[in-house]
CSV table of C-alpha atoms and ligand atoms in Angstrom, one decimal:
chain,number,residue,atom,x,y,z
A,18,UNK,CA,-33.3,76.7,-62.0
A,19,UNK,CA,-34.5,73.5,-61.6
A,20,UNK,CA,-38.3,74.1,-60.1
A,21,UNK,CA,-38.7,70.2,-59.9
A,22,UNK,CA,-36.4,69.6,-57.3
A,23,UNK,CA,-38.1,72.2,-55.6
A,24,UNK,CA,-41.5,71.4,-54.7
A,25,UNK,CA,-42.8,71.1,-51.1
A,26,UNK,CA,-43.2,67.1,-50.3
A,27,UNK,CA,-47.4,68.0,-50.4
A,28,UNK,CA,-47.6,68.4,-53.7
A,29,UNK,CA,-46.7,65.1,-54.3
A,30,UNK,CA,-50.2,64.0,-53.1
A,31,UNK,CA,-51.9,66.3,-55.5
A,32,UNK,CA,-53.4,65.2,-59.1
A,33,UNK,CA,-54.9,66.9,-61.5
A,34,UNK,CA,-58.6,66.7,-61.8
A,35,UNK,CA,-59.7,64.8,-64.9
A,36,UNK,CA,-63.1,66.5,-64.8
A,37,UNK,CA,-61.4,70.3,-65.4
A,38,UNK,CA,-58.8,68.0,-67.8
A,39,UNK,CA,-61.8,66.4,-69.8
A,40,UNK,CA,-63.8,70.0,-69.5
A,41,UNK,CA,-60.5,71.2,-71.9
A,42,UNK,CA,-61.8,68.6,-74.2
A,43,UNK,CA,-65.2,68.8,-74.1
A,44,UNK,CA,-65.4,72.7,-74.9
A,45,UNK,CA,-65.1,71.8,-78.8
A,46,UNK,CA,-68.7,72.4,-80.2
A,47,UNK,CA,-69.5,69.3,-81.4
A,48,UNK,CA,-68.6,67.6,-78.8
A,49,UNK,CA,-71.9,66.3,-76.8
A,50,UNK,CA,-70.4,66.6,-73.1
A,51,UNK,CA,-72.4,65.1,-70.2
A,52,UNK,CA,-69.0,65.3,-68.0
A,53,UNK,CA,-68.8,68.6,-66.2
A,54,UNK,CA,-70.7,70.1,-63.5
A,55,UNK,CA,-71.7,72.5,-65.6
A,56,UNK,CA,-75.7,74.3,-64.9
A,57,UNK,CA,-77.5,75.1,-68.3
A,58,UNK,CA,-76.1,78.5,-69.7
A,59,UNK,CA,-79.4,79.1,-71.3
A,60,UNK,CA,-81.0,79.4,-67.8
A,61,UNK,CA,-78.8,81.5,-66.3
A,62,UNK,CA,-80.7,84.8,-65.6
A,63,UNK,CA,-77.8,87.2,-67.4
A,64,UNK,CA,-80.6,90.4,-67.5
A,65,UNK,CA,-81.3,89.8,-63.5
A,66,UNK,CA,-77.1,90.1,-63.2
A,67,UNK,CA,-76.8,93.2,-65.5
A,68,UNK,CA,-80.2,95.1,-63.6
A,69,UNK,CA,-78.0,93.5,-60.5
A,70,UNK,CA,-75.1,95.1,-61.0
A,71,UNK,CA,-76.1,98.1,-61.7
A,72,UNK,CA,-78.3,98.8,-58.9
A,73,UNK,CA,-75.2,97.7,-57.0
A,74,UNK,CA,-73.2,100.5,-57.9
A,75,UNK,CA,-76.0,103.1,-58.0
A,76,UNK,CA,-76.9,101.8,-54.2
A,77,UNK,CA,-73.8,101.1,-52.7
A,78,UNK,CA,-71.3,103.0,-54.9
A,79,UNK,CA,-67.6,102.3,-54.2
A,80,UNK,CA,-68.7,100.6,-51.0
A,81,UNK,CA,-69.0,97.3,-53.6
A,82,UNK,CA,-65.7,98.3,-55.2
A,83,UNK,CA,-63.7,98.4,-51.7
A,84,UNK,CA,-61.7,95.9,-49.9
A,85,UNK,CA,-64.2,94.1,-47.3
A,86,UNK,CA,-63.9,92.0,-44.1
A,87,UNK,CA,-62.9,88.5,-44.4
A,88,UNK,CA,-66.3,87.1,-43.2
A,89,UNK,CA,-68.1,88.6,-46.0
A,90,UNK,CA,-70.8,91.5,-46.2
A,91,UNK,CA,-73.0,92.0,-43.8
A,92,UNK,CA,-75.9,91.9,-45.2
A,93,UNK,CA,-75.2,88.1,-47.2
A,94,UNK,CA,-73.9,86.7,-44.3
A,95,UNK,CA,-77.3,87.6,-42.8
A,96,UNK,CA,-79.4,86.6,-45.3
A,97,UNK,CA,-77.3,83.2,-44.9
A,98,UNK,CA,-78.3,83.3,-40.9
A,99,UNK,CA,-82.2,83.8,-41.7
A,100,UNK,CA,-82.3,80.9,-44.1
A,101,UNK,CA,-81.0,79.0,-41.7
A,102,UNK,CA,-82.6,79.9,-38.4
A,103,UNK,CA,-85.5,77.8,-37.2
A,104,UNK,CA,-88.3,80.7,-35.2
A,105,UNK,CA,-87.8,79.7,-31.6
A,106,UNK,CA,-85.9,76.6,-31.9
A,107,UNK,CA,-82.6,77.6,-33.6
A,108,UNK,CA,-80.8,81.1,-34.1
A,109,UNK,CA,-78.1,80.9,-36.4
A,110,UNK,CA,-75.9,84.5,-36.8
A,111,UNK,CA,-74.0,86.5,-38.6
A,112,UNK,CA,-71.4,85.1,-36.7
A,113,UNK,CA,-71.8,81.6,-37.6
A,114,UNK,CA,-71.9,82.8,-41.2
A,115,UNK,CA,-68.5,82.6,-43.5
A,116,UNK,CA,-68.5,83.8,-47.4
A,117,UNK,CA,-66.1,81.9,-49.2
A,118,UNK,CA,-65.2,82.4,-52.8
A,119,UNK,CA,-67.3,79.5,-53.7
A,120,UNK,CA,-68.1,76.4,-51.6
A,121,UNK,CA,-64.5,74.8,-52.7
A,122,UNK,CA,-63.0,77.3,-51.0
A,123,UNK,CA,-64.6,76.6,-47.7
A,124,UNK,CA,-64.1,72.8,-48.0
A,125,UNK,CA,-60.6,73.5,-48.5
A,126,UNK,CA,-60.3,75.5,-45.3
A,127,UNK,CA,-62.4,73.5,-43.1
A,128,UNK,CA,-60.0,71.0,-44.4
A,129,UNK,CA,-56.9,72.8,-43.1
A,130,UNK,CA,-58.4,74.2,-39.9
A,131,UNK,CA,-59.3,70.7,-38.8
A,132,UNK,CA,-57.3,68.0,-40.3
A,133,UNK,CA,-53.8,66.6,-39.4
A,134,UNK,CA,-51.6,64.1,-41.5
A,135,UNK,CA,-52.6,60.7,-40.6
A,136,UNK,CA,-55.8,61.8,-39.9
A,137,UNK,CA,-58.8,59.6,-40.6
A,138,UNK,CA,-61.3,60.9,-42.6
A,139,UNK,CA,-64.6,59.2,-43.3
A,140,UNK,CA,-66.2,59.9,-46.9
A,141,UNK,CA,-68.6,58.1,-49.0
A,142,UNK,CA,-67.1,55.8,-51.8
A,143,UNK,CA,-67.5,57.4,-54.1
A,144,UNK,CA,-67.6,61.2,-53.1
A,145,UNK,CA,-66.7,64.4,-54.6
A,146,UNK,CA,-63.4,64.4,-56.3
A,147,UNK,CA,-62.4,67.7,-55.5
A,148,UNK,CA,-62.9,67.5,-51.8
A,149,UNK,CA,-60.4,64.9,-52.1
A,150,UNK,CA,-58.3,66.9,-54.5
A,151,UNK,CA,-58.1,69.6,-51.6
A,152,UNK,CA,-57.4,66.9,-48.8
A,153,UNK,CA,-54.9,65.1,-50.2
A,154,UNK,CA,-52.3,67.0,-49.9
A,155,UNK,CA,-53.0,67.5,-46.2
A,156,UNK,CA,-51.8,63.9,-46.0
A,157,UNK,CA,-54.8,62.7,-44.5
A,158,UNK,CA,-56.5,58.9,-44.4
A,159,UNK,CA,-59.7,58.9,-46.2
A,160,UNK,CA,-61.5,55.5,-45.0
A,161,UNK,CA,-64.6,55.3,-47.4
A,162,UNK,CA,-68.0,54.3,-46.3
A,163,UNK,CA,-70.2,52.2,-49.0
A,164,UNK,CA,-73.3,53.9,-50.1
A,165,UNK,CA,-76.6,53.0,-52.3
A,166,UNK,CA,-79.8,54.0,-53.5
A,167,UNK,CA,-80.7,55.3,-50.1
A,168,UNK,CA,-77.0,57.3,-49.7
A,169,UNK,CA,-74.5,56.4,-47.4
A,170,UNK,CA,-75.0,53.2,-45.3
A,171,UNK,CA,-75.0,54.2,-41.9
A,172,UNK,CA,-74.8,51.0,-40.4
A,173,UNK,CA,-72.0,50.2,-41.9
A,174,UNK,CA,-70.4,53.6,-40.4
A,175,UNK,CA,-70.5,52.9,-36.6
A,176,UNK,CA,-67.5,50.4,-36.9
A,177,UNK,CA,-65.9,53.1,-38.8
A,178,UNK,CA,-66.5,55.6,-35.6
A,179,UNK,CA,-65.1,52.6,-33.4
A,180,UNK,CA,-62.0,52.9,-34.6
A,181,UNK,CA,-61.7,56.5,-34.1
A,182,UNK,CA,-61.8,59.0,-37.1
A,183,UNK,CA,-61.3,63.0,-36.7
A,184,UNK,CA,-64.2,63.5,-39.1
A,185,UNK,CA,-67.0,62.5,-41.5
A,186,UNK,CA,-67.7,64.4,-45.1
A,187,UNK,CA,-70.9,63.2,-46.6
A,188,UNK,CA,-73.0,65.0,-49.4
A,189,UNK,CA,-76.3,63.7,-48.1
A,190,UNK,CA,-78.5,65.5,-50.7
A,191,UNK,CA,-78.3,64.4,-54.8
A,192,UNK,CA,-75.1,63.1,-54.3
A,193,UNK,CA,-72.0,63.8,-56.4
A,194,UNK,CA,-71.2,62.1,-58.8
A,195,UNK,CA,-73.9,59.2,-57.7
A,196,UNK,CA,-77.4,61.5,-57.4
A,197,UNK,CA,-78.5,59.5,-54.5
A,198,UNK,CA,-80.1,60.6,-51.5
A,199,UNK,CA,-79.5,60.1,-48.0
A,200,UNK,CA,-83.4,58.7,-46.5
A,201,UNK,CA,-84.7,60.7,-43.6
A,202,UNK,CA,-84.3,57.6,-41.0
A,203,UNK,CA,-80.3,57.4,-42.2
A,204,UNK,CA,-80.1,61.3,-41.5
A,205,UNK,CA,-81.9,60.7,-38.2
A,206,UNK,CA,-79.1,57.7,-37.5
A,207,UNK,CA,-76.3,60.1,-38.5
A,208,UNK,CA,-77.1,62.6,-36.7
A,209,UNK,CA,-77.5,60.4,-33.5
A,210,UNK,CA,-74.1,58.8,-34.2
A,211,UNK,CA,-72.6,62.0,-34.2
A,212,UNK,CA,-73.7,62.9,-30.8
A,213,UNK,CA,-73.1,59.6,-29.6
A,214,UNK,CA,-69.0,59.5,-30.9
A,215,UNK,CA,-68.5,63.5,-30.8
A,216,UNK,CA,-67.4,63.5,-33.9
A,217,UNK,CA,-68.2,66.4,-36.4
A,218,UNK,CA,-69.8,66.3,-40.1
A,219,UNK,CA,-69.1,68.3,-43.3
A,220,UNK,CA,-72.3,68.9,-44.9
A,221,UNK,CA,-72.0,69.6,-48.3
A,222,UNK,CA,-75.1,70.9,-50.0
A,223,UNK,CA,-74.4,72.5,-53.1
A,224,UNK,CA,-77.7,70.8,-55.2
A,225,UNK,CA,-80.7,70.1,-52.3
A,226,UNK,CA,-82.8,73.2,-54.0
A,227,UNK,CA,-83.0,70.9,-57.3
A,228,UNK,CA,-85.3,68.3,-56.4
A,229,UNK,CA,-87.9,67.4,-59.2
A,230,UNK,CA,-89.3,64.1,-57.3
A,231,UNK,CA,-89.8,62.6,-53.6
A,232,UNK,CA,-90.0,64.7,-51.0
A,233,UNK,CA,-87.7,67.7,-49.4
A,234,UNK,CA,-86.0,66.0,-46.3
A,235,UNK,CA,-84.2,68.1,-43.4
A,236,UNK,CA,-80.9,69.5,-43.5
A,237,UNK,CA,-78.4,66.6,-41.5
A,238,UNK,CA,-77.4,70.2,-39.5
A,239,UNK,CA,-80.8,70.9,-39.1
A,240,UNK,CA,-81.1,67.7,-36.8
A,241,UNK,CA,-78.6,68.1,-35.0
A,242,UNK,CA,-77.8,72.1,-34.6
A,243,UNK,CA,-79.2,73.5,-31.3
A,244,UNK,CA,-78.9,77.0,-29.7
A,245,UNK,CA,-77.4,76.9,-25.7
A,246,UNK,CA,-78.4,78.6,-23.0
A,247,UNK,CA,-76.8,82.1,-24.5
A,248,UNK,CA,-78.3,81.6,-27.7
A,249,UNK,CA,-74.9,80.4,-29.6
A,250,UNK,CA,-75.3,77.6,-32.1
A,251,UNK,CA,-73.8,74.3,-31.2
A,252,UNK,CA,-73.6,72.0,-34.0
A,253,UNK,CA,-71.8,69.1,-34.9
A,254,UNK,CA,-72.4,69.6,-38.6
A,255,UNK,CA,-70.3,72.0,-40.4
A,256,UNK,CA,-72.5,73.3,-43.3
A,257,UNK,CA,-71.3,74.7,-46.6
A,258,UNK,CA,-73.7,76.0,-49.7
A,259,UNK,CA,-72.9,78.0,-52.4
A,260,UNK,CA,-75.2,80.1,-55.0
A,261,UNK,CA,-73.3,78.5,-57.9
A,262,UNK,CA,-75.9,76.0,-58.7
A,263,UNK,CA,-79.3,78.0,-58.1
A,264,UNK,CA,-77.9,81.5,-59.6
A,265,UNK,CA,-74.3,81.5,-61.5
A,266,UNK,CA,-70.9,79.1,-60.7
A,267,UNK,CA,-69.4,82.2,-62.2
A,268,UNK,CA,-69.8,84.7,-59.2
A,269,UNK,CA,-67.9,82.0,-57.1
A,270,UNK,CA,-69.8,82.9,-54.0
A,271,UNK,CA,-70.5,79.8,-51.0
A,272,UNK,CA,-71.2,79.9,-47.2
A,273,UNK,CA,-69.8,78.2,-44.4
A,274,UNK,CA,-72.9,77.9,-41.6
A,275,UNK,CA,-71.0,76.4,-38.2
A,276,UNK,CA,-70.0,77.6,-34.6
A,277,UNK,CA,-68.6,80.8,-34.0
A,278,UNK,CA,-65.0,78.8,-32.9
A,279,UNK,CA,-64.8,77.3,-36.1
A,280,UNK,CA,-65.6,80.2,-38.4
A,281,UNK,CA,-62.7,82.5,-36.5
A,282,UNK,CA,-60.0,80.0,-37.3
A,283,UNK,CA,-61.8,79.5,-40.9
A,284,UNK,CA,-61.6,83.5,-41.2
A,285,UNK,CA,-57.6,83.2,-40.1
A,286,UNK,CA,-56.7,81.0,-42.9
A,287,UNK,CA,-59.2,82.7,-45.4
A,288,UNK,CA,-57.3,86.0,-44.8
A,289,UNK,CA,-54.3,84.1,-46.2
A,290,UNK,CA,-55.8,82.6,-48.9
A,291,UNK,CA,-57.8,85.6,-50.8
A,292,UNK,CA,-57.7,88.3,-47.8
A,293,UNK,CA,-61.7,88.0,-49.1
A,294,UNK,CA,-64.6,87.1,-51.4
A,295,UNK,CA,-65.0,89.6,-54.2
A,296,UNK,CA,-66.9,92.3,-52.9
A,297,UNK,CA,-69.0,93.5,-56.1
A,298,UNK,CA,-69.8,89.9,-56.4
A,299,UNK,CA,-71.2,89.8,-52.8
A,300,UNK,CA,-73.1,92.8,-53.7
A,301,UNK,CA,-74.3,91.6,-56.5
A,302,UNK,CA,-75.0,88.3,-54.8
A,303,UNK,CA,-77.3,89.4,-52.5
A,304,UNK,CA,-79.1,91.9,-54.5
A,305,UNK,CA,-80.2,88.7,-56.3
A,306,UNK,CA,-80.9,87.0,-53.6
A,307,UNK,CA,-82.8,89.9,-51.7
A,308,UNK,CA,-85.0,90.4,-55.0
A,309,UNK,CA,-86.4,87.1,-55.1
A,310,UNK,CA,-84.6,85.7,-58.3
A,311,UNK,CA,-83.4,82.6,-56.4
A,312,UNK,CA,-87.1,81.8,-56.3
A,313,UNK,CA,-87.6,82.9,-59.3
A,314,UNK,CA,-85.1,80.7,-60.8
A,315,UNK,CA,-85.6,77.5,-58.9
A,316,UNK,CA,-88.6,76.4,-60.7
A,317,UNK,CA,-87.1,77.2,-64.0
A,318,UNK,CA,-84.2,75.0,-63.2
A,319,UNK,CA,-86.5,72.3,-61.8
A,320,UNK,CA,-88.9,72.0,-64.6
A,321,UNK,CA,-85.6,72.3,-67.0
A,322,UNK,CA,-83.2,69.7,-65.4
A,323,UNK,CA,-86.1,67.6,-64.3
A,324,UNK,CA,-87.1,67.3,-68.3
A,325,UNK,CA,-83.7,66.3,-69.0
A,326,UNK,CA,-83.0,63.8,-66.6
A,327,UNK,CA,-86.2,62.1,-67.6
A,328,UNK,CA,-85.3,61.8,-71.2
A,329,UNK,CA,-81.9,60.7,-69.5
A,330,UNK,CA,-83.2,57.8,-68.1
A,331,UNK,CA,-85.3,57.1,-70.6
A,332,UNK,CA,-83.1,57.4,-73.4
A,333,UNK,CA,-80.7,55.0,-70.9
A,334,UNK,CA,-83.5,52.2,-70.6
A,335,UNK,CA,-84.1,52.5,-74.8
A,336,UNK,CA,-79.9,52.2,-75.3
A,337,UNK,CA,-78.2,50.6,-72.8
A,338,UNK,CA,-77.4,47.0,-72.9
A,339,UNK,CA,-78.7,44.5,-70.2
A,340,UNK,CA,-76.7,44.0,-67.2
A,341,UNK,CA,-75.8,47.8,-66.9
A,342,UNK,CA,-77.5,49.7,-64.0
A,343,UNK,CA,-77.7,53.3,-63.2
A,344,UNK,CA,-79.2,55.3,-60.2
A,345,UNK,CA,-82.4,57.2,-60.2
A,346,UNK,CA,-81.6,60.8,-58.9
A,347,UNK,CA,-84.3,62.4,-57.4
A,348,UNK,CA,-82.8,66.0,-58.1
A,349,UNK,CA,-79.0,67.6,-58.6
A,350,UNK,CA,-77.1,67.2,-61.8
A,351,UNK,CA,-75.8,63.8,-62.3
A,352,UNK,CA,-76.3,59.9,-62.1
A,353,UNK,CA,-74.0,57.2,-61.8
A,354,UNK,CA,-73.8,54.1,-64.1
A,355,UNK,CA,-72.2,51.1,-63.7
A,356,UNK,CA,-70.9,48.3,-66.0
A,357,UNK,CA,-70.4,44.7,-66.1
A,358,UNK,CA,-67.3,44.2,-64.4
A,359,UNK,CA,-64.9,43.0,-66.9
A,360,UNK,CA,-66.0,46.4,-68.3
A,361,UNK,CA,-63.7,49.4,-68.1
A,362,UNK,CA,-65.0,52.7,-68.3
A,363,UNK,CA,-62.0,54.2,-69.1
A,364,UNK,CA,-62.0,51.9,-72.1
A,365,UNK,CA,-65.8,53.6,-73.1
A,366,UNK,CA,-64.2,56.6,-72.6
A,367,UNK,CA,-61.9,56.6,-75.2
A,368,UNK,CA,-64.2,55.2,-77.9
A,369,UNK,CA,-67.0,57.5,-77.0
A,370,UNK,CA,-64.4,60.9,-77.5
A,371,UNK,CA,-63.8,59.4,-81.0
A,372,UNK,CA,-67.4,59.5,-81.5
A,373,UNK,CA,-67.8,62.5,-79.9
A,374,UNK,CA,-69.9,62.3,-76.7
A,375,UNK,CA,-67.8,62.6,-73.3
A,376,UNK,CA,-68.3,61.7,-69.2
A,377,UNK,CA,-66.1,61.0,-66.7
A,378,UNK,CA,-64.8,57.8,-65.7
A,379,UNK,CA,-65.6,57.1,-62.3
A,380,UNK,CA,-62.4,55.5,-60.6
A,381,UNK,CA,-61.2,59.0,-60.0
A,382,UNK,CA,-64.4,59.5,-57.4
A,383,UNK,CA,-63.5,56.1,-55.5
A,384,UNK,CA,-61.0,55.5,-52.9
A,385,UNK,CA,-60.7,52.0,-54.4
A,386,UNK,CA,-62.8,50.7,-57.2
A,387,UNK,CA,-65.0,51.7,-59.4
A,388,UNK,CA,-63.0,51.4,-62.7
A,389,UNK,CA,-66.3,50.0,-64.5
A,390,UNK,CA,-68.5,53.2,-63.1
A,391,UNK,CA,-69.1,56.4,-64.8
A,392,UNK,CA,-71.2,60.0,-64.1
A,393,UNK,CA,-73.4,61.4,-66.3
A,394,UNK,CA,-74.3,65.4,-66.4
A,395,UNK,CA,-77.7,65.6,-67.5
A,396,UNK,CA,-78.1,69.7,-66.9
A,397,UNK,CA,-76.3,71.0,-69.5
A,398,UNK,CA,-76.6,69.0,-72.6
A,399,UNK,CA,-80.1,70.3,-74.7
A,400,UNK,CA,-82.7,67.8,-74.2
A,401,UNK,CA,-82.2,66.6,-78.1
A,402,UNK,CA,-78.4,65.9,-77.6
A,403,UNK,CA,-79.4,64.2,-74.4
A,404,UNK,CA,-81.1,61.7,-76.9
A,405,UNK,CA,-78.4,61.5,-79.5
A,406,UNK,CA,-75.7,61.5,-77.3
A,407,UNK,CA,-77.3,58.5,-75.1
A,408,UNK,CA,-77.9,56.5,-78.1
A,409,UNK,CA,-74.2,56.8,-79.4
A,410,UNK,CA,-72.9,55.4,-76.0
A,411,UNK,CA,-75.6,52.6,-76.3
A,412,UNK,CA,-73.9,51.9,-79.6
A,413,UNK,CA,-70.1,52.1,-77.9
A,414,UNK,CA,-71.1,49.6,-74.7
A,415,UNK,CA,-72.7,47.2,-77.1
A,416,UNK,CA,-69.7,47.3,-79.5
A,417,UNK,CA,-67.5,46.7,-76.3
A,418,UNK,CA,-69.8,43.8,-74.5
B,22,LIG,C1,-70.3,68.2,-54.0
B,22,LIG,C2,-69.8,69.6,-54.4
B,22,LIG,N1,-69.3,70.4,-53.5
B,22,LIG,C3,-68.8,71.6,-53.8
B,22,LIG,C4,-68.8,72.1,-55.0
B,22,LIG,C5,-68.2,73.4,-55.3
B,22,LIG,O1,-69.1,74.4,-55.6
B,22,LIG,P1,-68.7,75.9,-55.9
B,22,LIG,O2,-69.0,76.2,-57.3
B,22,LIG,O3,-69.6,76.7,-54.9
B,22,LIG,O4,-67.3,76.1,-55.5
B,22,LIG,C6,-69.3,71.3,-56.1
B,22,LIG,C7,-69.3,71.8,-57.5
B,22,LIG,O5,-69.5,71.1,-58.4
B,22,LIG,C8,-69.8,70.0,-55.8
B,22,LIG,O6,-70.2,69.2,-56.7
């Protein structure tokens, strides 16, 4: 059998993601890796899981060990609805409340539910490369929008609504892989512009909860979400978050927060995908949740992440040559630099592997461009690799200027 010759025509628009190709390479020990996603393993609260998971089974026996609904377990999906409810402004519900098997999963569905070939799709340039991993094969038009230290331009998005688009995706908060964030009067724009062209957003939040500078700013679904006459949220925003960042990527647990309309068909296409979310990791999900370790873990993570993207930056200022530029992330995992143009940072990549220390290139996060860019991970690396590992690419990029 020839398998090739077999293929539907959508996965010709698919490509592998070079991050999960470089995180092959970047799993050898010695290898100082600042290219995944990756949280610190050292912070991850393993004895919280284990008491977790046993109080799980003790408390809800084989309930957590049963097939579930597709929306999730009750009691996550209202957790989800409280943390998102506003006291006598906005009610959100169990109803508006999806579990998916981590966030990707959602942003894939809300991708099929609401996209057509053709369609135009507005995303910042650069954005998140597997949101455009999922998309692509859906055969869609991603028209990017230029962002900068504030986020994405807004201004320059209204033209971009002109000419008709189906729908925006934006990561407003500690942007991936840039680490900027959108400023309050550019959320305030966006959400007006969305209300002005009825056209809806993706809000993808996985990081907001790590900020370690400036101040916390309003969810974009936040300013725009509103409850009707019959109490049903009506939002333009679709929101999705996940617990990978602020417990364990491991669980693979996310939320969708949207209207009810959009989380039925969501639930439709779920029920093909997975039929559900694993239900002892829901359990054990919310026992977490419900026990206060998120909060317990936040300001570990902060003080953590926030030490290491200061010695980041610093370490960056001390190594790199003049005429490079990075950003200055307020919070989230990563920065973005960017090289002198005749620079290619696939180029840097290659001599950096040979001495050991890995990113990734950025040209896979841009719709066009971008081919002297690259991210940084500053979470997982230990603060004295940070050092070391920053100094060796000062050495690579002045070898190469
Ligand atoms: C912008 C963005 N969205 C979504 C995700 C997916 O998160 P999850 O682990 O919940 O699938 C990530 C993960 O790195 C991300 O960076």
């Amino acid at each position: 059998m020839n398998w090739n010759s077999q293929f539907a025509t959508r996965t010709q628009y698919a490509k592998r993601s070079a991050v999960r190709e470089l995180l092959k390479l970047t799993a050898q020990p010695d290898m100082i890796s600042f290219a995944g996603g990756l949280p610190a393993p050292e912070l991850f609260p393993v004895e919280k899981v284990k008491e977790a998971a046993d109080l799980v089974l003790s408390e809800f026996g084989p309930q957590a060990l049963q097939y579930g609904e597709t929306e999730g377990i009750a009691p996550l999906r209202d957790w989800v609805a409280a943390k998102f409810s506003r006291a006598g402004r906005l009610t959100v519900r169990r109803e508006n409340v999806l579990i998916v098997s981590g966030a990707q999963q959602g942003l894939d569905l809300i991708g099929r539910v609401l996209l057509n070939e053709g369609d135009p799709v507005i995303v910042e340039n650069p954005t998140y490369l597997a949101l455009l991993g999922a998309w692509r094969p859906l055969g869609v038009r991603f028209v990017g929008v230029p962002s900068d230290q504030n986020g994405m331009v807004v201004d320059a998005l209204e033209p971009l609504l002109q000419q008709g688009a189906k729908m925006i995706y934006s990561i407003p908060t500690f942007q991936n892989p840039q680490g900027t964030t959108l400023s309050l009067e550019r959320r305030l724009r966006l959400a007006e512009l969305l209300r002005k062209y009825g056209i809806g957003l993706l809000e993808d939040n996985p990081y907001g909860e790590l900020r370690y500078s400036g101040e916390a700013l309003p969810h974009v679904f936040e300013l725009d979400a509103q409850s009707d006459a019959d109490g049903r949220l009506r939002s333009h925003v679709i929101y999705s978050g996940t617990f990978s960042k602020v417990l364990t990527p491991g669980l693979r647990i996310g939320w969708v927060v949207a209207d009810e309309a959009v989380i039925d068909k969501l639930v439709m296409f779920k029920q093909g995908t997975d039929l559900h979310t694993s239900t002892l990791n829901q359990y054990v999900t919310y026992t977490l949740a419900r026990d206060g370790v998120i909060e317990q873990q936040l300001p570990r993570l902060q003080a953590a992440y926030c030490q290491r993207r200061d010695i980041m930056l610093a370490a960056l200022a001390r190594h790199f040559p003049a005429g490079v530029t990075w950003t200055q992330p307020d919070g989230g995992l990563f920065l973005m630099v960017t090289l002198p143009a005749h620079l290619n940072a696939a180029d840097v990549l290659q001599a950096a592997i040979a001495q050991k220390v890995a990113f990734v290139p950025g040209e896979d996060f841009h719709l066009t461009g971008g081919q002297n860019t690259f991210r940084l991970n500053f979470s997982n690396a230990q603060p004295e690799r940070i050092e070391r590992g920053i100094e060796i690419l000062g050495q690579v990029l002045n070898q190469l200027s």
